[in-house]
XYZ file of C-alpha atoms in Angstrom:
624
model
C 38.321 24.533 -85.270
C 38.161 21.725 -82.982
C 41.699 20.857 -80.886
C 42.318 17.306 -79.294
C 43.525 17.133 -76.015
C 47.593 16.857 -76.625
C 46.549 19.809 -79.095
C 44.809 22.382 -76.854
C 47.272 20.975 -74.134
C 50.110 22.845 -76.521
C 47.763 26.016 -77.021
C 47.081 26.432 -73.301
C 50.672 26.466 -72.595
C 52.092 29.945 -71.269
C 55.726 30.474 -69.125
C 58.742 28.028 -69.541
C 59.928 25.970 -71.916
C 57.995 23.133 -74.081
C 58.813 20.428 -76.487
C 56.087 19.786 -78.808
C 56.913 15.988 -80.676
C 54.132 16.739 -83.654
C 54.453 14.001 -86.356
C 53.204 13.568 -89.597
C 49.593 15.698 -90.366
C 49.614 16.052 -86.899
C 48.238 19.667 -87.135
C 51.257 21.666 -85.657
C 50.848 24.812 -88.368
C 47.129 25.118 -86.667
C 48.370 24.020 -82.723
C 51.253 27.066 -83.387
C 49.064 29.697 -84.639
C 46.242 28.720 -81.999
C 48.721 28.894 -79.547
C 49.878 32.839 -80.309
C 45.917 33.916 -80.869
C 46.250 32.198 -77.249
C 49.138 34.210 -75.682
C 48.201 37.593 -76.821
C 43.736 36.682 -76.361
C 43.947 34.897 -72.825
C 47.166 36.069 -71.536
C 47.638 39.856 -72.437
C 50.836 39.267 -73.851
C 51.218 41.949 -76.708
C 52.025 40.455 -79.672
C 54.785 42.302 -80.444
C 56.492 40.651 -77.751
C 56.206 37.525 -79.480
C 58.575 35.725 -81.903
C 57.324 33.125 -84.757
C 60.485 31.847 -86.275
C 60.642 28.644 -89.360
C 62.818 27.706 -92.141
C 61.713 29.094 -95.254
C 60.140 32.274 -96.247
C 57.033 30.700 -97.583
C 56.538 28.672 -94.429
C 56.846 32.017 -92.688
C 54.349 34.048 -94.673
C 51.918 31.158 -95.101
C 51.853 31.203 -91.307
C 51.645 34.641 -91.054
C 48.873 34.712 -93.289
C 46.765 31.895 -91.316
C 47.496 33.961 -88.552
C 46.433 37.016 -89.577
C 42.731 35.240 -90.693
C 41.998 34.197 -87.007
C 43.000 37.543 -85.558
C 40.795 39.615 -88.089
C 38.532 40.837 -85.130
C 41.195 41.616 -82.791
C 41.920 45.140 -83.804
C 44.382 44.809 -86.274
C 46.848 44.276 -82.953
C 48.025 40.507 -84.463
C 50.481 42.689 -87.406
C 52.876 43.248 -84.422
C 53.832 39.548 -84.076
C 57.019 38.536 -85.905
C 56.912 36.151 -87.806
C 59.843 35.120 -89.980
C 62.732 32.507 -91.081
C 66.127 32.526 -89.291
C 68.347 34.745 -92.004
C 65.219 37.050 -91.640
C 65.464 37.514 -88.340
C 69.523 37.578 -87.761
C 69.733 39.903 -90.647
C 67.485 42.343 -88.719
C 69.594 42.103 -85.570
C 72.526 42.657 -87.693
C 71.095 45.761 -89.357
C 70.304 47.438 -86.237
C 73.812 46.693 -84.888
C 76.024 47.282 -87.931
C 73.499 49.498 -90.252
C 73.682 46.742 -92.486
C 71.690 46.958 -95.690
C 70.411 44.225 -98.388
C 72.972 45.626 -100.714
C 75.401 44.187 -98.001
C 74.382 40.941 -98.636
C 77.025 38.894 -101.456
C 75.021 37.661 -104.772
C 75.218 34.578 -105.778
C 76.577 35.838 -109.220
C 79.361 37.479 -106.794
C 80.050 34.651 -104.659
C 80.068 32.059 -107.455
C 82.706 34.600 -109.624
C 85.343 34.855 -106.297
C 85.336 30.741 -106.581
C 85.595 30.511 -110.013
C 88.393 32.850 -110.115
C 90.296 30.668 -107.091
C 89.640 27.651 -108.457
C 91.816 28.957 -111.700
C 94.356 29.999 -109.407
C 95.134 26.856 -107.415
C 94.802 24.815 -110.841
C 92.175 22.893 -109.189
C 91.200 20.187 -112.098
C 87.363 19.788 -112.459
C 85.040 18.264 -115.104
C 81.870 19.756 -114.222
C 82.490 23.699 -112.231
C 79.040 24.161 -110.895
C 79.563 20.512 -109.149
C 82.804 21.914 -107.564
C 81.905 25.059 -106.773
C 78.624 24.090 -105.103
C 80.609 21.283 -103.427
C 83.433 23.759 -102.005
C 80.808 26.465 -100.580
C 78.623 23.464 -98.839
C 81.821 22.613 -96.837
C 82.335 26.012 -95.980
C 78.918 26.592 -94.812
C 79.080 23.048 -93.195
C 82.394 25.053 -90.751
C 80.449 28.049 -90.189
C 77.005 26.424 -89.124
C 78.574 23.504 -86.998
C 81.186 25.955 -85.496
C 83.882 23.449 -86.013
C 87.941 24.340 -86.413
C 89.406 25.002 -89.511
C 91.821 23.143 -88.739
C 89.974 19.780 -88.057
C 88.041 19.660 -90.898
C 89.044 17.748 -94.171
C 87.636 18.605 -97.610
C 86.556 15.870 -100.219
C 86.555 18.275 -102.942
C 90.436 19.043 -103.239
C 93.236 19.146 -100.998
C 93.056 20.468 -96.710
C 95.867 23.067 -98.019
C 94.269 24.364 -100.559
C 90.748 24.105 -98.959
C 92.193 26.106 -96.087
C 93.346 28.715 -98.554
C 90.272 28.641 -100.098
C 88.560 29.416 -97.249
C 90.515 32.111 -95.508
C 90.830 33.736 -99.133
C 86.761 34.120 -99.290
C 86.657 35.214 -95.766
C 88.911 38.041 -96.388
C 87.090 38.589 -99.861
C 84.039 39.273 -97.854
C 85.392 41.530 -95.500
C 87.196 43.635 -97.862
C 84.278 44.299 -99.605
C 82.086 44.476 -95.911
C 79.969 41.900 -97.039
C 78.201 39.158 -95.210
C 76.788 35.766 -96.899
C 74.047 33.872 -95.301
C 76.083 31.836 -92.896
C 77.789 34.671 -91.936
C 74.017 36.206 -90.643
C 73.669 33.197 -88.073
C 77.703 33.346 -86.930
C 77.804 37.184 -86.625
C 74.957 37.497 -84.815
C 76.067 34.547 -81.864
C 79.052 36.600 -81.914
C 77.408 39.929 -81.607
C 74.933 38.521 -78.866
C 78.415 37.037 -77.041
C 80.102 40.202 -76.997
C 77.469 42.804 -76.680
C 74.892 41.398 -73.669
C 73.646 44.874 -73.486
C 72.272 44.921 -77.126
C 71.383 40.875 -76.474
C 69.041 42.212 -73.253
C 67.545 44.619 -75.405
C 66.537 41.589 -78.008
C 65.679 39.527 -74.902
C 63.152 42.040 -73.918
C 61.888 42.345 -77.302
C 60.653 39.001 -77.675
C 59.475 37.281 -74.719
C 57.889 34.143 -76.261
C 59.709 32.667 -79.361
C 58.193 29.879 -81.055
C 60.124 27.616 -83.497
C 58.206 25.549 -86.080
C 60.097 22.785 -87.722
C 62.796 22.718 -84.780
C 64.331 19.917 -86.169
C 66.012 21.207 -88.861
C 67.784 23.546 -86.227
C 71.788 23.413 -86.753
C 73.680 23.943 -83.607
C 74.298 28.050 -84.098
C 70.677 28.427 -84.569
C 70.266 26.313 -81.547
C 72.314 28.671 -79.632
C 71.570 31.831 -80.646
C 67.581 31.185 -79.970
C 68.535 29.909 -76.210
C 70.497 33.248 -75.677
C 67.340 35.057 -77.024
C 65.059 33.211 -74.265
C 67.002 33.565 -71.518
C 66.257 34.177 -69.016
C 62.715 33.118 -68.923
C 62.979 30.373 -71.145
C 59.282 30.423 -72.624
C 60.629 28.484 -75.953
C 58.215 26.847 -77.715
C 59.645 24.346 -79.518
C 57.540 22.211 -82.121
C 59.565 19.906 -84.740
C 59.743 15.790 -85.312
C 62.940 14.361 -84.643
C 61.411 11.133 -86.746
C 61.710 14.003 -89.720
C 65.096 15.358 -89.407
C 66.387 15.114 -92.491
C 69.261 17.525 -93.073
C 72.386 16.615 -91.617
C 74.538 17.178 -94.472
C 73.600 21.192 -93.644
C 74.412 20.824 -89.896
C 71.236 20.078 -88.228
C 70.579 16.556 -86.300
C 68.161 15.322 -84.651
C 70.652 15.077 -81.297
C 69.779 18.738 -80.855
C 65.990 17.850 -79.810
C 67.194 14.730 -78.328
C 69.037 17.011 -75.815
C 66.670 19.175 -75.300
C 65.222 17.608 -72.326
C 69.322 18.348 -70.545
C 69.183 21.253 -71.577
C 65.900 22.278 -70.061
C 65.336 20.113 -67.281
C 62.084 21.614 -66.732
C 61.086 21.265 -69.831
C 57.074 20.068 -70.469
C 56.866 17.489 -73.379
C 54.047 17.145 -75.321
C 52.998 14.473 -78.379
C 50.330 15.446 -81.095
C 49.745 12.053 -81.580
C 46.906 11.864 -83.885
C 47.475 11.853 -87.604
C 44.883 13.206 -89.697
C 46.947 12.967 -92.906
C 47.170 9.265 -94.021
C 44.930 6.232 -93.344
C 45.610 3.556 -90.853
C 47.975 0.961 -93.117
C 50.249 4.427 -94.097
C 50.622 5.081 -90.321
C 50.692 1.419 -89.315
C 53.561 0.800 -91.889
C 55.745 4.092 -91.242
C 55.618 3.325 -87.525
C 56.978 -0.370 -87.984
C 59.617 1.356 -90.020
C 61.080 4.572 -87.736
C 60.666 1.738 -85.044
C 63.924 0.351 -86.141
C 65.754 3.607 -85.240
C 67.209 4.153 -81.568
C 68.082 7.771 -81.118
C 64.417 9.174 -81.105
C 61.549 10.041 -78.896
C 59.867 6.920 -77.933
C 55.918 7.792 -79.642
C 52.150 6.130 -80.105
C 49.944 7.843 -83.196
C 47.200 6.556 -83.872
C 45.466 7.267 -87.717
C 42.449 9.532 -87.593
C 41.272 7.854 -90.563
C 40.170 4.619 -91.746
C 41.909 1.409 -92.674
C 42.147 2.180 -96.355
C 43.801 -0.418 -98.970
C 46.848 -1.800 -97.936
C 50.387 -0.713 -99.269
C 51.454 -2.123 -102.463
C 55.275 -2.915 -102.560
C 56.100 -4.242 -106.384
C 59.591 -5.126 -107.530
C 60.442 -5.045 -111.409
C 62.704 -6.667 -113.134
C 63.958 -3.499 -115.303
C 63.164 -0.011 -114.807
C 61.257 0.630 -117.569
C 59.049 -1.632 -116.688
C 58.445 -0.065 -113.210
C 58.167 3.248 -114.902
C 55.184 1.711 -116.962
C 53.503 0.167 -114.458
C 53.148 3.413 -112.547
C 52.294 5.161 -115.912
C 49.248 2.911 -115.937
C 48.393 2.893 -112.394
C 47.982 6.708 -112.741
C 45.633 6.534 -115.538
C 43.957 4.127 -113.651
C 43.278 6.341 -110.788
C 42.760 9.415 -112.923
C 39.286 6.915 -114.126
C 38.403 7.388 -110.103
C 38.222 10.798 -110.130
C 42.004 11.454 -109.038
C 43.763 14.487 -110.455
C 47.588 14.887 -111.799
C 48.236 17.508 -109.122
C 46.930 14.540 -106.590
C 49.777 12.339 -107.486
C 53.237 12.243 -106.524
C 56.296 10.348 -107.963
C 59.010 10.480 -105.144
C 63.049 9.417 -105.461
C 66.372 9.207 -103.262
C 68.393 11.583 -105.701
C 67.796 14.087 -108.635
C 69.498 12.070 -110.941
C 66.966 9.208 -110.712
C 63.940 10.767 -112.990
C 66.167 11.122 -115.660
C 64.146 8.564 -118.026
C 61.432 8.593 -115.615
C 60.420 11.970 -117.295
C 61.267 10.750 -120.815
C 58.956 8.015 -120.370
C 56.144 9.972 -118.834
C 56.950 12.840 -122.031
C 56.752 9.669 -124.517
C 52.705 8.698 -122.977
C 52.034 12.324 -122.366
C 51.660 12.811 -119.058
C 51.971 15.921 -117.681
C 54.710 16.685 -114.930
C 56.443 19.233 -112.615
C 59.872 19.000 -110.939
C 60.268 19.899 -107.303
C 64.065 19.845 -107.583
C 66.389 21.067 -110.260
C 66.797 17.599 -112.489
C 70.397 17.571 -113.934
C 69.904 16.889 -117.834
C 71.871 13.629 -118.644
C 72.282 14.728 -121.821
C 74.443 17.752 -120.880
C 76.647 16.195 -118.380
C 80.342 16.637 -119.067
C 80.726 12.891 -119.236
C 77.707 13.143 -122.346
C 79.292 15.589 -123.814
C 82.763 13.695 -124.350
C 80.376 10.328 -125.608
C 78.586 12.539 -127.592
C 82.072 14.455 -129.528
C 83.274 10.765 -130.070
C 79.921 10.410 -131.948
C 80.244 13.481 -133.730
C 83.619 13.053 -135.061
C 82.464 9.274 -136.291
C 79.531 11.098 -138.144
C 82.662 13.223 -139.952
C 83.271 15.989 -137.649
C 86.790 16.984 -138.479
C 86.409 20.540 -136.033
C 89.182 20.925 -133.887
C 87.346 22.015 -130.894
C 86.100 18.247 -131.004
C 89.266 16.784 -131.078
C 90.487 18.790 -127.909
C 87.868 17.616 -126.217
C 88.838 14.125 -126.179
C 92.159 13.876 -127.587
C 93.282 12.771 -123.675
C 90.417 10.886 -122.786
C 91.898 8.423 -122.269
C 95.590 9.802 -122.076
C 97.367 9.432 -125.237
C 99.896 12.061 -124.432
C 99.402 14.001 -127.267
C 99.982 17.707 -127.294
C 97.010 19.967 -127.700
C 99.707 22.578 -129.878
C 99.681 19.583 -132.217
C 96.414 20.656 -133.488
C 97.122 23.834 -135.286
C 94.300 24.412 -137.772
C 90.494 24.778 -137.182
C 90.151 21.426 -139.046
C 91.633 18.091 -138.471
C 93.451 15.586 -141.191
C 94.501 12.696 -139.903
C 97.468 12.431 -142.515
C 98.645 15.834 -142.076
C 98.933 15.328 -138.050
C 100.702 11.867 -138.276
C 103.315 13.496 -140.442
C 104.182 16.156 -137.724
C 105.408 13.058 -135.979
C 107.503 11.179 -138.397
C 110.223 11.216 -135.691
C 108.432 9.912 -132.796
C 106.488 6.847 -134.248
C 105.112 5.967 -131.204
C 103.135 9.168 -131.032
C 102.362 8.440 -134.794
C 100.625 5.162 -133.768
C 98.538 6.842 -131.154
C 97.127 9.133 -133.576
C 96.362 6.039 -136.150
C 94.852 3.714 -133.544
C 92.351 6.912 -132.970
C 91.875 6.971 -136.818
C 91.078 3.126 -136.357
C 89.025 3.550 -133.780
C 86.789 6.245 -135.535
C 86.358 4.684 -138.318
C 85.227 1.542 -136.364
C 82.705 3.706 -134.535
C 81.193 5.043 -137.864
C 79.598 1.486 -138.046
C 78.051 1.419 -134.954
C 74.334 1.953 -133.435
C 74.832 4.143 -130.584
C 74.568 1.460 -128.035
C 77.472 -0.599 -129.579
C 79.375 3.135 -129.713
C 79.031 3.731 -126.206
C 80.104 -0.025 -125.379
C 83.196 0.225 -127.554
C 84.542 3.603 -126.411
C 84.406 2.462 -122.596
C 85.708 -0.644 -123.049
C 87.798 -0.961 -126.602
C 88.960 3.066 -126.397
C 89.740 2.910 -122.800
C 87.286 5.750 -121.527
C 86.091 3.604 -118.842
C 90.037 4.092 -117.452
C 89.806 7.655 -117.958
C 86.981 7.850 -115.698
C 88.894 5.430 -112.731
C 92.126 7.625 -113.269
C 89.652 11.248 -112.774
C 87.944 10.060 -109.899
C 91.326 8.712 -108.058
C 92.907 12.062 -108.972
C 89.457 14.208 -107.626
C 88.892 12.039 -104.839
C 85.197 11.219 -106.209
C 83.579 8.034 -106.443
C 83.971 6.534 -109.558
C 80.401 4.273 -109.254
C 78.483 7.679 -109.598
C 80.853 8.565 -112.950
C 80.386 4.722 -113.955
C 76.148 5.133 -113.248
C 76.104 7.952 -115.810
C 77.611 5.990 -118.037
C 75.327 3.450 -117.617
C 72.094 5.366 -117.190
C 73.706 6.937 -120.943
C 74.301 3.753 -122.610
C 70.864 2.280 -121.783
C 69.181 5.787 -123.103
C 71.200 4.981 -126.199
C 69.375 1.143 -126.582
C 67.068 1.020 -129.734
C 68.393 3.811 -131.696
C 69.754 2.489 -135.199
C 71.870 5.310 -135.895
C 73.584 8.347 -134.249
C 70.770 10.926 -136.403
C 68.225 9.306 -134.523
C 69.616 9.466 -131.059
C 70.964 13.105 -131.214
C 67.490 13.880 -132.579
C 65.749 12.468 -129.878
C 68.214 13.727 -127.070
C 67.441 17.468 -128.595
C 63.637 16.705 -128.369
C 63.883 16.222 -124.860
C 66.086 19.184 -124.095
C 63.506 21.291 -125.844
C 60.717 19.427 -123.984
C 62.329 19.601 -120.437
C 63.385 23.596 -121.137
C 59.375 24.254 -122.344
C 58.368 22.746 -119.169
C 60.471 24.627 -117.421
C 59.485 28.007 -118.213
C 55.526 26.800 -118.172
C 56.600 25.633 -114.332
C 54.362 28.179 -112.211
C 51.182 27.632 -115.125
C 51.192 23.915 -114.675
C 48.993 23.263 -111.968
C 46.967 19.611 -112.494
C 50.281 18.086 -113.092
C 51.814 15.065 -111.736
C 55.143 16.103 -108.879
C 58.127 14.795 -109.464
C 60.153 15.579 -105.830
C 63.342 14.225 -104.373
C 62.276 13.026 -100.550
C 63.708 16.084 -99.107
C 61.517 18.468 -101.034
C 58.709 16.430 -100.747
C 58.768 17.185 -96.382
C 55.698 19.223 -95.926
C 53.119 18.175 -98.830
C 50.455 15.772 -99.167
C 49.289 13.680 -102.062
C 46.263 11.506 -102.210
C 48.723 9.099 -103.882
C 52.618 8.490 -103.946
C 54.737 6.597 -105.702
C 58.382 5.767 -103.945
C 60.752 4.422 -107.121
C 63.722 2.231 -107.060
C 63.683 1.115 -103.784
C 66.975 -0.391 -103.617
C 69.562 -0.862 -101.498
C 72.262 1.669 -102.645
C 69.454 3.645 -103.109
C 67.790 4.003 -99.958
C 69.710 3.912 -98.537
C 72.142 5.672 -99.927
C 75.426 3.886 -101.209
C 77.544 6.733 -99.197
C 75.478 5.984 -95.572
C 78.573 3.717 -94.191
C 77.575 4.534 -90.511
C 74.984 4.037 -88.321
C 73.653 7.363 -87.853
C 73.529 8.054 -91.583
C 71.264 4.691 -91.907
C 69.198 6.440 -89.425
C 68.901 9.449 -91.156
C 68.468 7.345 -94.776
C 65.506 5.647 -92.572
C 63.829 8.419 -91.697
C 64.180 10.076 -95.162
C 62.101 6.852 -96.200
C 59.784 7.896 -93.080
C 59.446 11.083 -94.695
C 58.107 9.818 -98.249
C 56.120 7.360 -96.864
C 54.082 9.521 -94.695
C 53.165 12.186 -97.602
C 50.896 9.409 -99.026
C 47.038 10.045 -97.445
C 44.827 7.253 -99.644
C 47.391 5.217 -101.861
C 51.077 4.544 -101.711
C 53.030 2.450 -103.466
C 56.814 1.476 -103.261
C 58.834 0.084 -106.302
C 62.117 -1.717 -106.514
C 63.964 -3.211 -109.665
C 65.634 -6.042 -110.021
C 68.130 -5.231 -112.625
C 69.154 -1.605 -112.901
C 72.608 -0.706 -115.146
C 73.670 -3.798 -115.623
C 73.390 -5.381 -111.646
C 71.293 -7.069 -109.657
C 69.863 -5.110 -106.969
C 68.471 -5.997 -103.609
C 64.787 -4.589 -102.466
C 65.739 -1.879 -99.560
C 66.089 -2.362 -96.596
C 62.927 -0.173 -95.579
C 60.554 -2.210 -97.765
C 61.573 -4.938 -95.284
C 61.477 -3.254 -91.658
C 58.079 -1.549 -92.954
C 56.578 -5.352 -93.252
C 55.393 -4.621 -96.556
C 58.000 -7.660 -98.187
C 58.413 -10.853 -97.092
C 62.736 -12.107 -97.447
C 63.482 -15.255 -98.705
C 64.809 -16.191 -95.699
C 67.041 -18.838 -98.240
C 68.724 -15.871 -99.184
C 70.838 -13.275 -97.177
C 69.210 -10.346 -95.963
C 70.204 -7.029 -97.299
C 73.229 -5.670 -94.996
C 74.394 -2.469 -94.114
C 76.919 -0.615 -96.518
């Protein structure tokens, strides 16, 4: 294989720290494995001295595998190298140190069980207990990778007390049973390496070079930990994008390669700055666009290949409409000779595909999800809509009833329902001597009995706004501390599914179709190879399509409605940076105009890329 200058610059390198700024198809995977066939073939260093760490366990053996292809000549010596992801690594330290062993390691089943059973026990109120419980363990993990106090941190999924509780109450769970979660691998070991520098030396003089792919995704304990390892030699090898990083919400920022340079004032900075990924407009625009940001590296790439067509940036006025348009661009380049699997469809948020996938079910064309895609259909919200429906179709169950007979608050008692089946008459009578209860219990007859005339999309309309559900949801996400536009958007996104169905038979029909479609799929996942992706923009980071589409690029969107400061614009930015830079021939961004009822601005990004024009009569879009 043939290496360019900043390339074989980066292999060559032996003693001391390095910085390695390798952008988009820049060829890092190849400069990283070149460079440890370099160590252990020019420089004698034996390779188990040498240290290969990334972020996921198929970046690590995929790596390991290229690896192992160059050295097949060299005497089998190249299975001594290490090669692994961070938990791999810590969890070996930890299992020489404390004889840990997998079985010490808490489940998922486990861990999810302790905070189901606290969340009972504070009488923590919840709608949806997988959102909660995911919500409450990515603020612990958010303490224990940032090393931040207790103390100082403030939870927006309950109250500091209880959080507090929650927390200490896990820790000691854990303990009791001597078990360790993943966070606990990274803090355990920075406290094992603090307190023990005789078994840190031994580590130290185990791995003498330690490379770092992706190195900015690092948090700060992982930051720390592999300095301690290097010292004292410092031959870190450090190769990541800070124009990439992309996951602050788990602790890592791109101020930790930023710093680099203070920490190592010796350090030797090199740019890969060729990209042999997309063609000349893809690079031209992305650059225009990360431009805008201030806390980076300062780059130049150039595109390795040609000009190509320019980049097409569409707005819609619905988003059915843009979900068409794409539909038919894809069959379009499916007549050149592109394949499903060379297409991608790329969004802000899992919720977005929602009738994305409907749509591309409806014109059969064949899909796979990156990301787990919530079905609408079976959010908690859904499921009250859809009991109001039932019970206007005749349901009389009392299961039904509970499940909305508060929603909104009508302060009627739940023991007021004492058989299995409801009659209206028979409950009113219980309260002959409260009347006003009495009425609540008619207008609900009334308002049943109004909705048994409705299409679906008149239903929905009338039980926000002439039941009062629309106030339930305002009242639940003041009392949760939750933001009541994401409730109101699935009750939007909801009500337009509903549009064009005459009568409830037909909806429910088609809303069990598509569960039955979307499960099918899912267990033909690994089979479905020619297949169009469907990927969030954080797991599309590290793939390549020939083309990709980038939908509902909106403000609110991207960026997101919840990036209020600057640094989270940043991040949004380079999220956009991220998707745009998968594309290699064709990419193509989409906005809508109207989208659940409002008018929505292009992004931001579309803008700062050059690839739209503002009507300068107008304002420009402004930050959230």
């Amino acid at each position: 294989m043939n290496f360019n200058k900043s390339q074989t610059s980066a292999i060559r390198h032996k003693d001391g720290p390095v910085l390695v700024l390798a952008g988009p198809g820049s060829g890092k995977t190849a400069t990283l494995v070149e460079r440890t066939k370099n160590l252990i073939q020019q420089h004698g260093v034996n390779p188990s001295n040498i240290l290969v760490i990334t972020f996921t366990k198929a970046a690590a053996n995929e790596m390991k595998s290229r690896f192992e292809r160059e050295m097949t000549s060299y005497n089998g010596a190249y299975g001594r190298v290490t090669f692994g992801t961070f938990h791999a690594i810590f969890f070996m330290v930890l299992k020489l140190a404390y004889h840990f062993e997998n079985g010490n390691i808490i489940t998922e089943e486990v861990r999810h069980q302790v905070m189901r059973e606290m969340i009972s026990r504070f009488g923590l109120d919840y709608r949806d207990e997988n959102e909660l419980i995911s919500g409450l363990f990515g603020e612990i993990s958010m303490i224990k990778n940032s090393r931040i106090s207790l103390e100082n941190f403030y939870s927006t999924q309950c109250g500091e007390e209880i959080f507090r509780k929650i927390y200490k109450e896990y820790d000691i769970f854990l303990r009791k049973h001597k078990l360790i979660d993943f966070d606990d691998m990274l803090t355990m070991t920075y406290e094992l390496f603090l307190e023990r520098p005789d078994i840190l030396s031994a580590w130290q003089k185990k791995y003498q070079y330690i490379l770092v792919d992706e190195f900015q995704d690092i948090n700060q304990i992982q930051y720390a930990i592999v300095r301690m390892l290097a010292e004292p030699e410092n031959n870190l090898f450090m190769v990541g994008d800070d124009d990439q990083s992309i996951y602050r919400f788990r602790g890592s920022k791109p101020e930790i390669m930023l710093h680099v340079p203070k920490d190592y004032p010796n350090v030797k900075q090199i740019q890969l700055d060729t990209n042999y990924r997309c063609q000349s407009m893809i690079v031209d625009a992305s650059l225009k666009l990360i431009g805008h940001n201030t806390e980076r590296f300062p780059k130049e790439i150039h595109a390795a290949r040609p000009k190509g067509q320019d980049v097409v940036c569409k707005q819609f006025e619905t988003q059915r409409d843009e979900i068409l348009y794409i539909i038919k661009k894809i069959d379009e380049q499916l007549g050149k000779g592109y394949h499903l699997s060379d297409i991608a469809i790329l969004f802000r948020t899992n919720t977005q595909p929602r009738f994305l996938m409907e749509q591309l079910m409806a014109y059969n064309v064949d899909f796979k999800t990156r990301d787990k895609i919530p079905n609408l259909y079976d959010h908690w919200i859904a499921r009250d809509i859809r009991t109001y429906m039932n019970i206007a179709r005749g349901s009389r169950m009392r299961k039904d009833f509970l499940m909305i007979l508060n929603k909104p608050k009508r302060y009627i008692s739940r023991d007021s329902l004492c058989e299995s089946h409801v009659a209206f008459d028979e409950w009113e009578k219980l309260y002959d001597g409260q009347p006003w209860v009495a009425e609540r219990i008619e207008k609900l007859h009334y308002d049943i009995r109004m909705l048994e005339k409705m299409s679906p999309y008149a239903a929905i309309n009338y039980i926000r706004h002439g039941i009062g559900y629309d106030e339930y949801i305002t009242e639940y996400a003041e009392y949760r501390n939750i933001s009541k536009e994401d409730l109101f958007e699935i009750l939007e996104e909801l009500q337009a599914s509903a549009r064009g169905f005459r009568n409830y038979d037909a909806w429910e029909l088609h809303m069990k179709e598509c569960e039955e479609e979307l499960k099918e799929k899912a267990k033909r996942k690994n089979e479905n190879t020619n297949a169009v992706t469907l990927a969030t923009l954080h797991s599309a980071k590290g793939l390549e399509f020939k083309s990709v589409f980038i939908i509902d690029a909106n403000e609110g969107i991207m960026p997101y409605k919840k990036a209020l400061l600057d640094k989270d614009i940043e991040e949004e930015r380079r999220l956009f940076y991220v998707g745009m830079t998968r594309a290699i021939h064709d990419l193509t961004i989409c906005s809508v105009k109207n989208m659940y009822g409002k008018r929505n601005e292009i992004s931001r990004f579309a803008v700062e890329a050059g690839l739209y024009e503002m009507d300068h009569t107008k304002q420009p879009p402004q930050k959230l």
